[in-house]
PDB file of C-alpha atoms in Angstrom:
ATOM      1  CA  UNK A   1       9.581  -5.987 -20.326  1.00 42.00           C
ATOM      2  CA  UNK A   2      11.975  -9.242 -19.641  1.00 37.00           C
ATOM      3  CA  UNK A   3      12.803 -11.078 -17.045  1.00 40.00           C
ATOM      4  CA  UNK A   4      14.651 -13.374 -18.532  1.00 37.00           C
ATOM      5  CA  UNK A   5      17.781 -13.036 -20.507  1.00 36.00           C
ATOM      6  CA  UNK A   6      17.486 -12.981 -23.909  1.00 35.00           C
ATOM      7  CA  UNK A   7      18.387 -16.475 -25.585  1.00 36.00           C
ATOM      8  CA  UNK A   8      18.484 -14.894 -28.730  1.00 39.00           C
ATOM      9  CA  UNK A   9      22.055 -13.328 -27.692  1.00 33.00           C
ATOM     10  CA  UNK A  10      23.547 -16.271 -26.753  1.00 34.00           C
ATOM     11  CA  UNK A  11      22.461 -17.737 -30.219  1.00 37.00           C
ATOM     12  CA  UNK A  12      24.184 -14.646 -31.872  1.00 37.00           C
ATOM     13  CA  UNK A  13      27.436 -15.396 -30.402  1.00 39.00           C
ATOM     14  CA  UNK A  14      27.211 -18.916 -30.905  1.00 40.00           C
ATOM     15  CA  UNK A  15      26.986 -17.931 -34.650  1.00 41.00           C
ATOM     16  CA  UNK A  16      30.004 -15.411 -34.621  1.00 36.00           C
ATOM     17  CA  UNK A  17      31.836 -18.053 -32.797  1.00 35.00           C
ATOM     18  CA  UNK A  18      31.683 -20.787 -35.755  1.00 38.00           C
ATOM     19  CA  UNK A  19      31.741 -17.893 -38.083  1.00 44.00           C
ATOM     20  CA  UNK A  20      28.336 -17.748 -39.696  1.00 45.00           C
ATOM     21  CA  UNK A  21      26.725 -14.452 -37.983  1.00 46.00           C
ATOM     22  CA  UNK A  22      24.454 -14.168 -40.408  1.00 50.00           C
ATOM     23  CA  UNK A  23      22.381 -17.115 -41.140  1.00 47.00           C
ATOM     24  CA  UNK A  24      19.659 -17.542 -39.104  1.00 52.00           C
ATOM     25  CA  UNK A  25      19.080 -13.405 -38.041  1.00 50.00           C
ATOM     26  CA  UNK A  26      15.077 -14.207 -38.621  1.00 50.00           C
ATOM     27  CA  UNK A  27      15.091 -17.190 -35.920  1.00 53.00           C
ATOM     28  CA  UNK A  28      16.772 -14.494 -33.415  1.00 47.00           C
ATOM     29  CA  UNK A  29      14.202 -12.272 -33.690  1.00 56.00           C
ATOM     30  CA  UNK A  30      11.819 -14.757 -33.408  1.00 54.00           C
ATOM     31  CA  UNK A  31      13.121 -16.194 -30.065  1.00 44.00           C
ATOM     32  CA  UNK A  32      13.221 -12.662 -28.422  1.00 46.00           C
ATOM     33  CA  UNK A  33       9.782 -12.367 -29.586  1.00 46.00           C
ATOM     34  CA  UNK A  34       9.111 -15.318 -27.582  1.00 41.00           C
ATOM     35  CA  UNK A  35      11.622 -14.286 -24.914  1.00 41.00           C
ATOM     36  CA  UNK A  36       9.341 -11.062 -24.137  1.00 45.00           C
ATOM     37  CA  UNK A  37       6.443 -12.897 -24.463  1.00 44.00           C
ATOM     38  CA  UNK A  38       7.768 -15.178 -21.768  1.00 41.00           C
ATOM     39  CA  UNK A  39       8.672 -12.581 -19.585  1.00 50.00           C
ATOM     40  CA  UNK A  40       5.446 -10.796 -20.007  1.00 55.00           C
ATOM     41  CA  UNK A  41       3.376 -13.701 -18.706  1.00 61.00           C
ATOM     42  CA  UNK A  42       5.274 -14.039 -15.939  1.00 63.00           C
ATOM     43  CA  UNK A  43       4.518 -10.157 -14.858  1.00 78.00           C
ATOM     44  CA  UNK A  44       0.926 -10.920 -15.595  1.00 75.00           C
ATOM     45  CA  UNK A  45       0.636 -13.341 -13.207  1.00 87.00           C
ATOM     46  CA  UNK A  46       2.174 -10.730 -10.516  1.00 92.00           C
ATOM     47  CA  UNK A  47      -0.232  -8.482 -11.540  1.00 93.00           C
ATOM     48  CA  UNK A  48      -3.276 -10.623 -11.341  1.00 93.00           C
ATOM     49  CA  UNK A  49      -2.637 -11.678  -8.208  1.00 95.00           C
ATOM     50  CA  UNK A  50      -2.461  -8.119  -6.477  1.00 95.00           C
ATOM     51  CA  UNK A  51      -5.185  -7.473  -8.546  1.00 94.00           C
ATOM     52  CA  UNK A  52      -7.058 -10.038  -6.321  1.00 95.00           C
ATOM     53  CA  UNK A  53      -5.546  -9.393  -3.080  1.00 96.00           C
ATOM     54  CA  UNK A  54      -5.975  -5.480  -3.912  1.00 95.00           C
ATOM     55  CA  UNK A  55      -9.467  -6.426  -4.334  1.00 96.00           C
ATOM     56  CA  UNK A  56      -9.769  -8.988  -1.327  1.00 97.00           C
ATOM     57  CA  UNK A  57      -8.905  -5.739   0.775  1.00 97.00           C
ATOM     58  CA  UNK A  58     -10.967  -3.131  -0.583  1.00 97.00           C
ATOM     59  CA  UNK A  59     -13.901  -5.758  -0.067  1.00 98.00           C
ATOM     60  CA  UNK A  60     -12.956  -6.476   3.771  1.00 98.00           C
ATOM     61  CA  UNK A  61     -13.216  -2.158   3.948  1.00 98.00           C
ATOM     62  CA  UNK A  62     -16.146  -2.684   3.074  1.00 98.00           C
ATOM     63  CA  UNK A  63     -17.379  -5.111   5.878  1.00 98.00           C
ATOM     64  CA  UNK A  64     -15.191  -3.056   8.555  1.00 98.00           C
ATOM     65  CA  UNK A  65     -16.464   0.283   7.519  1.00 98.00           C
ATOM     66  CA  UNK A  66     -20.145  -1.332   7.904  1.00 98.00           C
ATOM     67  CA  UNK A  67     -19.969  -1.896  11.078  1.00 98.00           C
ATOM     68  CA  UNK A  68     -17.625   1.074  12.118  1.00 98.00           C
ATOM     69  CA  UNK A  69     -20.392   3.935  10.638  1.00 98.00           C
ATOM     70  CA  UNK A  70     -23.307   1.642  12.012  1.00 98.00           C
ATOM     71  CA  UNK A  71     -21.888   2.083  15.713  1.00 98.00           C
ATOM     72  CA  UNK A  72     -21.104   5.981  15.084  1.00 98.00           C
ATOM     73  CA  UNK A  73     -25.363   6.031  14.079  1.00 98.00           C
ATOM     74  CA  UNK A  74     -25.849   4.069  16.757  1.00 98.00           C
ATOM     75  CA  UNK A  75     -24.480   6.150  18.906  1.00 98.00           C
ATOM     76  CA  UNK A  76     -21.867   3.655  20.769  1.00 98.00           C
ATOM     77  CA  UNK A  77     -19.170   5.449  20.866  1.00 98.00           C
ATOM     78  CA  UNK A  78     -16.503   2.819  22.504  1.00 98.00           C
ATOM     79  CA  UNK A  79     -17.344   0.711  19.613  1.00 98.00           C
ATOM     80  CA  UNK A  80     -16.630   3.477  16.947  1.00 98.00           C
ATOM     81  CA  UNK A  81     -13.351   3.959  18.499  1.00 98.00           C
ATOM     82  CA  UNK A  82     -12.041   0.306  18.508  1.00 98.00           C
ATOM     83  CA  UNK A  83     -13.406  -0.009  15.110  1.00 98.00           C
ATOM     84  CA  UNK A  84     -11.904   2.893  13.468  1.00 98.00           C
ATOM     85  CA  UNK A  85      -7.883   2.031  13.333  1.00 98.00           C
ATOM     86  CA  UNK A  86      -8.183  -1.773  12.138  1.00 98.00           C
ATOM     87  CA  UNK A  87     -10.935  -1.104   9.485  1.00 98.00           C
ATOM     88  CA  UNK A  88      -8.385   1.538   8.202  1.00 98.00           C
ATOM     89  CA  UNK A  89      -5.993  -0.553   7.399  1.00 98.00           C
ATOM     90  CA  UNK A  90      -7.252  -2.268   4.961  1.00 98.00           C
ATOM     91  CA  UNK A  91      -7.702   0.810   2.913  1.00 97.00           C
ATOM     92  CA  UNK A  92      -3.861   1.515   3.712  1.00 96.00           C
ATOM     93  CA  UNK A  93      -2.647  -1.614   2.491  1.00 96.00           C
ATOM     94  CA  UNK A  94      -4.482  -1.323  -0.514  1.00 95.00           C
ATOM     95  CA  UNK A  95      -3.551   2.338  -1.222  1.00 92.00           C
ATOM     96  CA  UNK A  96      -1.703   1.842  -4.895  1.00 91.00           C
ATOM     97  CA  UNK A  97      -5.150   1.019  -6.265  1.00 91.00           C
ATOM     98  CA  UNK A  98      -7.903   2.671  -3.774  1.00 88.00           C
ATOM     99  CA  UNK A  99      -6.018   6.145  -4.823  1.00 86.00           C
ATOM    100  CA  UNK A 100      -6.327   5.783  -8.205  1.00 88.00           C
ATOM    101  CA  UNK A 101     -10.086   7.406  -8.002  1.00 87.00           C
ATOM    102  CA  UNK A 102      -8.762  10.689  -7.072  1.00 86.00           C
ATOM    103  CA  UNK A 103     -13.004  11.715  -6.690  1.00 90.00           C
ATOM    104  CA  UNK A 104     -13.140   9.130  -3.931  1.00 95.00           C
ATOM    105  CA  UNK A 105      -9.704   9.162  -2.101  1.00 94.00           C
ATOM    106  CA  UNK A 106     -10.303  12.237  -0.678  1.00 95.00           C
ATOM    107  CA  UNK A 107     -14.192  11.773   0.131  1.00 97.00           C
ATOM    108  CA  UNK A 108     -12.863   8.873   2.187  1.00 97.00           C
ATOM    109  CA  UNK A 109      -9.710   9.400   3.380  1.00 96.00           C
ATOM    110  CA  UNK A 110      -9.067  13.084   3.758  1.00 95.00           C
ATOM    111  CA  UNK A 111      -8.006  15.287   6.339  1.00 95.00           C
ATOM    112  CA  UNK A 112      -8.509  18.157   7.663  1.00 95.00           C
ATOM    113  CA  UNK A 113      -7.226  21.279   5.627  1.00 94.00           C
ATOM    114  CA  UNK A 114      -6.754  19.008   2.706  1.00 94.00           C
ATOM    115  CA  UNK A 115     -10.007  20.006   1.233  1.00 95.00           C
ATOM    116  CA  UNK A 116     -12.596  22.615   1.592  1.00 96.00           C
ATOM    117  CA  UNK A 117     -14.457  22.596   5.479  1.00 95.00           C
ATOM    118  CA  UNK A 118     -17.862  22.246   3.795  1.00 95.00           C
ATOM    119  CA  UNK A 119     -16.277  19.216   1.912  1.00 96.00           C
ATOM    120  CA  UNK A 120     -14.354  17.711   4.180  1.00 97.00           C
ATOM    121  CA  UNK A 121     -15.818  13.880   4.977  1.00 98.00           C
ATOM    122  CA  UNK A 122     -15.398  10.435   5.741  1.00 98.00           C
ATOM    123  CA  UNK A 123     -13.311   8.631   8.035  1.00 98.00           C
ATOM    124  CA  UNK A 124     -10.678  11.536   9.455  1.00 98.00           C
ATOM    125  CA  UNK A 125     -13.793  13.681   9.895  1.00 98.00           C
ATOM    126  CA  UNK A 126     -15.657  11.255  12.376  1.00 98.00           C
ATOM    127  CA  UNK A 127     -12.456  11.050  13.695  1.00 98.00           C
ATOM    128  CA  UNK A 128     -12.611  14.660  14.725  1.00 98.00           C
ATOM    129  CA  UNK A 129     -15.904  13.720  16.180  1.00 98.00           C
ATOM    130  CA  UNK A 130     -15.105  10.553  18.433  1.00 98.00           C
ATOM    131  CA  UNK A 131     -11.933  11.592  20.076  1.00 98.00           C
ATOM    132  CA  UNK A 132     -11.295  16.074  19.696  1.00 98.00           C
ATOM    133  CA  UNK A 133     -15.536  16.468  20.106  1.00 97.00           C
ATOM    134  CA  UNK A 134     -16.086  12.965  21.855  1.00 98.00           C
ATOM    135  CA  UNK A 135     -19.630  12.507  20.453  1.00 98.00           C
ATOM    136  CA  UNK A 136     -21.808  10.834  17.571  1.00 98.00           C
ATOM    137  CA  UNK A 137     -23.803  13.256  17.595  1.00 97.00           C
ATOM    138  CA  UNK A 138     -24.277  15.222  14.327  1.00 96.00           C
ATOM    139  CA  UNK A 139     -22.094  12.555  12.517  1.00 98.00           C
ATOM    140  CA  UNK A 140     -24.540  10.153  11.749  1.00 98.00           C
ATOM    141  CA  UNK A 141     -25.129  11.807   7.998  1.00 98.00           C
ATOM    142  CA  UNK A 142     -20.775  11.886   7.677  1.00 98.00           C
ATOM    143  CA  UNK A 143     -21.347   7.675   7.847  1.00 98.00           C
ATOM    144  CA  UNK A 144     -23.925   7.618   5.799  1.00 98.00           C
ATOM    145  CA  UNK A 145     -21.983   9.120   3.043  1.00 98.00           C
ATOM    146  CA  UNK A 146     -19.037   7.403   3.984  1.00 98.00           C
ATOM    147  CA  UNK A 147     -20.856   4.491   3.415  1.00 98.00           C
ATOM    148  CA  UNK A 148     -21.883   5.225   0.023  1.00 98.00           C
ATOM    149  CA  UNK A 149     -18.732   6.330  -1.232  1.00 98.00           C
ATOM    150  CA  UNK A 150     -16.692   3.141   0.185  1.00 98.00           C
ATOM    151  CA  UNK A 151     -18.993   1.081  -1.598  1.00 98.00           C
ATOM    152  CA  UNK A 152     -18.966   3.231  -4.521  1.00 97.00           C
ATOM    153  CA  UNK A 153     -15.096   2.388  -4.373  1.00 96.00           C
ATOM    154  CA  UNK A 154     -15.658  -1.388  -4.518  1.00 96.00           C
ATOM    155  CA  UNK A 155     -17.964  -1.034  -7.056  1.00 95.00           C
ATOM    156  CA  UNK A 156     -15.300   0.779  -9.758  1.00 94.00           C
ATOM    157  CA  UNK A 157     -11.888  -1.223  -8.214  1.00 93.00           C
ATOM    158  CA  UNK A 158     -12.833  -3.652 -10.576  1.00 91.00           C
ATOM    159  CA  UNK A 159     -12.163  -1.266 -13.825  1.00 91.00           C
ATOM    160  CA  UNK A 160      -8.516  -0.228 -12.950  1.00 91.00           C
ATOM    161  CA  UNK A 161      -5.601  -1.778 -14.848  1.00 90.00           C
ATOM    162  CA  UNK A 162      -2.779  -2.937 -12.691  1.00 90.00           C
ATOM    163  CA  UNK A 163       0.505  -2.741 -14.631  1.00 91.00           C
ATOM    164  CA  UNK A 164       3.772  -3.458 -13.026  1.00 89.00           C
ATOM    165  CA  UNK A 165       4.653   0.025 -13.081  1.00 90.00           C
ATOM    166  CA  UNK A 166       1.878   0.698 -10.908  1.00 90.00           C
ATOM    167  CA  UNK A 167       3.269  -1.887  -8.309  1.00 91.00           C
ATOM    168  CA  UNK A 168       6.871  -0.857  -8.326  1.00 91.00           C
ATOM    169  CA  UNK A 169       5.415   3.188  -7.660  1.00 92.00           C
ATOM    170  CA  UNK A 170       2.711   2.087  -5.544  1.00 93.00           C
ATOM    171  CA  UNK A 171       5.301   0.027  -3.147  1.00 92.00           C
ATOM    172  CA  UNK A 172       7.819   3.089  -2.650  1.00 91.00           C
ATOM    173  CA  UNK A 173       4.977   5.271  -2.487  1.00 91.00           C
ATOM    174  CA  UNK A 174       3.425   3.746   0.260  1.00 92.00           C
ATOM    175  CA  UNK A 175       6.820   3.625   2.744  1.00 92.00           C
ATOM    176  CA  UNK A 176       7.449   7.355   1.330  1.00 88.00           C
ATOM    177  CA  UNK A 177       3.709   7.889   2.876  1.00 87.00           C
ATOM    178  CA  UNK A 178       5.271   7.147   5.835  1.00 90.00           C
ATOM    179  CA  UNK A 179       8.426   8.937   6.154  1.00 85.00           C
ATOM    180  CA  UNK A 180       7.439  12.472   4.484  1.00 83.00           C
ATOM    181  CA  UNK A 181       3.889  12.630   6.517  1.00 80.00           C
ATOM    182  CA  UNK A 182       2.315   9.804   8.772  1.00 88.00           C
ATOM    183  CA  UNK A 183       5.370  10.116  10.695  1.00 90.00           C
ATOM    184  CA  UNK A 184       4.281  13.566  11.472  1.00 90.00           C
ATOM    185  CA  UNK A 185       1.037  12.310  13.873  1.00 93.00           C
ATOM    186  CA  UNK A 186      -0.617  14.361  11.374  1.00 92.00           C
ATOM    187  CA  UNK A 187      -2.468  11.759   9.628  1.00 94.00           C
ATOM    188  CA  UNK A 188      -4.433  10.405  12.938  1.00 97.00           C
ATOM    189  CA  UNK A 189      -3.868  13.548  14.859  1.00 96.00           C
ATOM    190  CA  UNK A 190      -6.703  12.729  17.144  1.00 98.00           C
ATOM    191  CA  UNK A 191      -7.227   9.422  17.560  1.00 98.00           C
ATOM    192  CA  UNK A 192      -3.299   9.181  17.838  1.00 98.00           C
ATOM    193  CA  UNK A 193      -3.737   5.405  15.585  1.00 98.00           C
ATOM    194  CA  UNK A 194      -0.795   6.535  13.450  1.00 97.00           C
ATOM    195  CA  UNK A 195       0.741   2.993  14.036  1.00 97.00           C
ATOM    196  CA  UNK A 196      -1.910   1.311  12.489  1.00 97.00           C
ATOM    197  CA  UNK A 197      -1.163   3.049   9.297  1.00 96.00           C
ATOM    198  CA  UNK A 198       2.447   2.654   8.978  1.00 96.00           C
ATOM    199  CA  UNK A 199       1.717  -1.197   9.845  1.00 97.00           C
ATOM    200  CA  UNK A 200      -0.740  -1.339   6.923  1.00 97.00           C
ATOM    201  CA  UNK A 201       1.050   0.574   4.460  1.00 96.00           C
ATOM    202  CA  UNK A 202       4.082  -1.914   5.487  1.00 96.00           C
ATOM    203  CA  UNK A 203       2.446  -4.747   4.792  1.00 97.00           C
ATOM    204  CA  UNK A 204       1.141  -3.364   1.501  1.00 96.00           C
ATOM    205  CA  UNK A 205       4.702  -2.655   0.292  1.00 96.00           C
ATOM    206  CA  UNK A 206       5.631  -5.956   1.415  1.00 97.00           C
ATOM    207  CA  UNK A 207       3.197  -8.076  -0.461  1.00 97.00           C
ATOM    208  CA  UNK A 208       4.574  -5.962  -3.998  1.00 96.00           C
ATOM    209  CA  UNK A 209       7.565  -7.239  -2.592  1.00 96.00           C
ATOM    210  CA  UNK A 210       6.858 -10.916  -2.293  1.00 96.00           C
ATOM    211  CA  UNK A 211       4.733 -10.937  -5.913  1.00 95.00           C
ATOM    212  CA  UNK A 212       7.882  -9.542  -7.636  1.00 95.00           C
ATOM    213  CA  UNK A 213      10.885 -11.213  -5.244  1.00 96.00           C
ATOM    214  CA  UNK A 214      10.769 -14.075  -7.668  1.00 95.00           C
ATOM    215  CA  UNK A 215      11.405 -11.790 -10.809  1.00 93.00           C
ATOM    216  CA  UNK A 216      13.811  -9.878  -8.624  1.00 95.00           C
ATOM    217  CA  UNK A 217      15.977 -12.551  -7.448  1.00 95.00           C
ATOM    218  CA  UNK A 218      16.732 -13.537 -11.178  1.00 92.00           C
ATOM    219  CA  UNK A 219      17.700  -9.666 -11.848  1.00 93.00           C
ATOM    220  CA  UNK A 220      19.737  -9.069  -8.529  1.00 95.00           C
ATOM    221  CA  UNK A 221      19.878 -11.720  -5.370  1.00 96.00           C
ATOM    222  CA  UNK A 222      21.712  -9.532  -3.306  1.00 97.00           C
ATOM    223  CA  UNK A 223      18.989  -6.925  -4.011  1.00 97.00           C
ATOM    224  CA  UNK A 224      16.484  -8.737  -2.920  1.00 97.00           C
ATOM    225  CA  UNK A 225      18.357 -10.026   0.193  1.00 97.00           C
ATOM    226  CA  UNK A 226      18.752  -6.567   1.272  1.00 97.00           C
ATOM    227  CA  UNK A 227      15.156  -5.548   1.156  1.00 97.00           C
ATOM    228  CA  UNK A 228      13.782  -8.823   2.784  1.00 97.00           C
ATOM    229  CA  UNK A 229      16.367  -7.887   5.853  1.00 98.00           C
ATOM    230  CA  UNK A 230      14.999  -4.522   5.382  1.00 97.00           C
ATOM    231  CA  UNK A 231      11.335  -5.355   6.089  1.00 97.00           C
ATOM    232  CA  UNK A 232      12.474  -7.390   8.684  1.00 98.00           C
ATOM    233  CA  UNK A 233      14.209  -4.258  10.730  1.00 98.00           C
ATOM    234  CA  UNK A 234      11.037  -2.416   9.867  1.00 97.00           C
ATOM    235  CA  UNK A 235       8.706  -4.843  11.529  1.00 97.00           C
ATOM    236  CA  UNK A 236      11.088  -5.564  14.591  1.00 97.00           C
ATOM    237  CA  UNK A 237      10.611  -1.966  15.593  1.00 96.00           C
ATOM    238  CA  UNK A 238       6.842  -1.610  14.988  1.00 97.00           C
ATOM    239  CA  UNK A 239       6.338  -5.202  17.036  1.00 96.00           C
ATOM    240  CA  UNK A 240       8.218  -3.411  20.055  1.00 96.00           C
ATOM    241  CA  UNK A 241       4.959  -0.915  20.273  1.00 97.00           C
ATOM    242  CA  UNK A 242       2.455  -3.690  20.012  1.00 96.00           C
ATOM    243  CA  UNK A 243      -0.408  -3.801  22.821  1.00 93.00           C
ATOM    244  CA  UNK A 244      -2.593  -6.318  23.128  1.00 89.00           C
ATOM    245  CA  UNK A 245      -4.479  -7.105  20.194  1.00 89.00           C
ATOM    246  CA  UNK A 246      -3.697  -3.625  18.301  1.00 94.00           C
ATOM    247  CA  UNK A 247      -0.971  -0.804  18.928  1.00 97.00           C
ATOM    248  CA  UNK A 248       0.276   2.079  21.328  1.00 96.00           C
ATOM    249  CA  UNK A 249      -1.173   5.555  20.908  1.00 97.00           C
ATOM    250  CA  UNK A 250       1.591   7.150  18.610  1.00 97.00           C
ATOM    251  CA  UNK A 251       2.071  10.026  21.241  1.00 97.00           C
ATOM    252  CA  UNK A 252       3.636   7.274  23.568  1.00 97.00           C
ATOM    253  CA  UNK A 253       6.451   6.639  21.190  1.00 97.00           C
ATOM    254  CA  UNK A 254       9.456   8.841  22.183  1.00 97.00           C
ATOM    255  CA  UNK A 255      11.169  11.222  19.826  1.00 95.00           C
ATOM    256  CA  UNK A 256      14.195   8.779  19.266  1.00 97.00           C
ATOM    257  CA  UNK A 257      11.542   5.999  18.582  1.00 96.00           C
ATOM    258  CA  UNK A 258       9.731   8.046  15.992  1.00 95.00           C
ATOM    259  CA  UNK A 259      13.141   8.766  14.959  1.00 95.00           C
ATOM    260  CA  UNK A 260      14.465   5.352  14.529  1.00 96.00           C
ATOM    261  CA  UNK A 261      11.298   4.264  12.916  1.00 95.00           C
ATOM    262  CA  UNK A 262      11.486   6.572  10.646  1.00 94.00           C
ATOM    263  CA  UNK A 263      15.289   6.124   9.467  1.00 95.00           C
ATOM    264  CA  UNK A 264      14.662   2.507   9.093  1.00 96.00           C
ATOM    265  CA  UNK A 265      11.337   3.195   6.326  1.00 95.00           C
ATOM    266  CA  UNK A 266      13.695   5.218   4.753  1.00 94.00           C
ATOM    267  CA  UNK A 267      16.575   2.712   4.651  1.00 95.00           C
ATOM    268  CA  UNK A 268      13.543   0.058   3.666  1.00 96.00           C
ATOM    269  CA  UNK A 269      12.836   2.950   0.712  1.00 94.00           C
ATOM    270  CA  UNK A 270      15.801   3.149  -0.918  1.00 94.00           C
ATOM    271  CA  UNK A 271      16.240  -0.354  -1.784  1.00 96.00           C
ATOM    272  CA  UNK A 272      12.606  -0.830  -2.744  1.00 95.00           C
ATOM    273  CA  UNK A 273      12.626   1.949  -5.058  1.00 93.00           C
ATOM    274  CA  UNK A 274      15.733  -0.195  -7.106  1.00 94.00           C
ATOM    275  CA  UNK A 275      12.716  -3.002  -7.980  1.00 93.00           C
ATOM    276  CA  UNK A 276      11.400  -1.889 -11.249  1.00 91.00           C
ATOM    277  CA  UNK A 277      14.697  -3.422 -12.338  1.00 91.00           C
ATOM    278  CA  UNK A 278      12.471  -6.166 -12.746  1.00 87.00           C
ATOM    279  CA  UNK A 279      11.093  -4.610 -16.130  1.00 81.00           C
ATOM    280  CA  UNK A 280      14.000  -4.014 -17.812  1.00 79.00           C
ATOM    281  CA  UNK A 281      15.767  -6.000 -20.598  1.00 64.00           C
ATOM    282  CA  UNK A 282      19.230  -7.885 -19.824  1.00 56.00           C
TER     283      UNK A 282
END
């Protein structure tokens, strides 16, 4: 994987030029050697540092989903409520690396019908609870094991391998999330906190972004122009639903606003997916 363009090329033709191609083929290879090398670093560093903010996420879940499940077994219902959306979103933005234990993805972020009733868990099921059934009641064992498994989670995020690959997939598939389901209702369909989501898996897109823009503006400027404006339409249209601290119930949005929110993910999309130019040769 390169980055950079391969010095070794120039060399080459500096050679033809003064007519001795062939005297120094061992010092080419060397310097793309080196040239890879180079450009290897440089993607290591991108992928240490979402490796820490992956991690800085997962381990503010933690703290959120604490206290969320701690008001659902005490009982305070309110509490529950304003907890649940915002301590979601850190598992959203996060997403790339939190669904790479496919045991624990669904024991903490299912929902309903995508698993078995007598397995179905964790935060969409209390969900069900607070807003369709509007009780604790009976729920207090669902955040217990919720709990557990978020914890479990942190615990084993520090064993996966982030590879550039898995930022460049991660980043489209987090704005396809949006467009081919959340956009639905279907992911919050009773809390109605759908906003939240596509905020969070936004901003999780957008940070892949930023790590790899400086890669990316080396490979194509213009590219990288176009998704920066991109985000930038994206966010102007979620900022219109803001309230307050947080964000309208997603059943407030018209159909022409779910509409145009949805067009302008997928116009986001479609650039974004274009980024793992930044891993090939030039």
């Amino acid at each position: 994987m390169k980055l950079i363009k391969l010095s070794g090329i120039l060399l080459l033709s500096s050679s033809l030029l003064f007519g001795c191609a062939n005297t120094d083929t061992t010092s080419t290879t060397e310097k793309e050697k080196a040239t890879k090398n180079v450009a290897a670093d440089a993607l290591k560093g991108v992928t240490d540092e979402y490796r820490k903010y992956a991690i800085g996420e997962i381990e503010e879940f933690v703290k959120a989903t604490e206290v969320f499940t701690t008001a659902v077994k005490n009982g305070d219902i309110d509490k529950a409520k304003a907890l649940y959306a915002p301590a979601r979103m850190h598992y959203e933005r996060a997403e790339p690396i939190a669904e790479v234990f496919g045991d624990l993805d669904p024991k903490i972020d299912a929902r309903e019908g995508d698993v078995p009733e007598v397995e179905w868990g964790g935060y969409h099921r209390i969900e069900k609870g607070l807003w369709d059934e509007t009780t604790t009641k009976g729920y207090e064992q669902y955040a217990e094991q919720l709990m557990k498994d978020v914890n479990l989670l942190r615990a084993k995020v520090d064993t996966v391998e982030v590879t550039p690959d898995m930022l460049i997939t991660g980043a489209v598939d987090l704005l396809n999330e949006v467009s081919t389901s959340k956009v639905t209702g279907e992911e919050d369909r009773y809390s109605h906190t759908d906003l939240y989501d596509f905020v969070a898996n936004v901003q999780g897109a957008e940070k892949i972004y930023q790590l790899l823009n400086p890669a990316l503006k080396e490979k194509d400027a213009e590219l990288s122009k176009e998704i920066g404006a991109r985000f930038d339409e994206v966010y102007s249209l979620l900022n219109k639903h803001k309230k307050e601290d947080g964000y309208k119930s997603y059943t407030d949005l018209s159909k022409e606003e779910v509409k145009e929110l949805s067009q302008a993910i997928d116009a986001l999309a479609e650039p974004l997916s274009q980024i793992g130019i930044v891993t090939e040769a030039s």
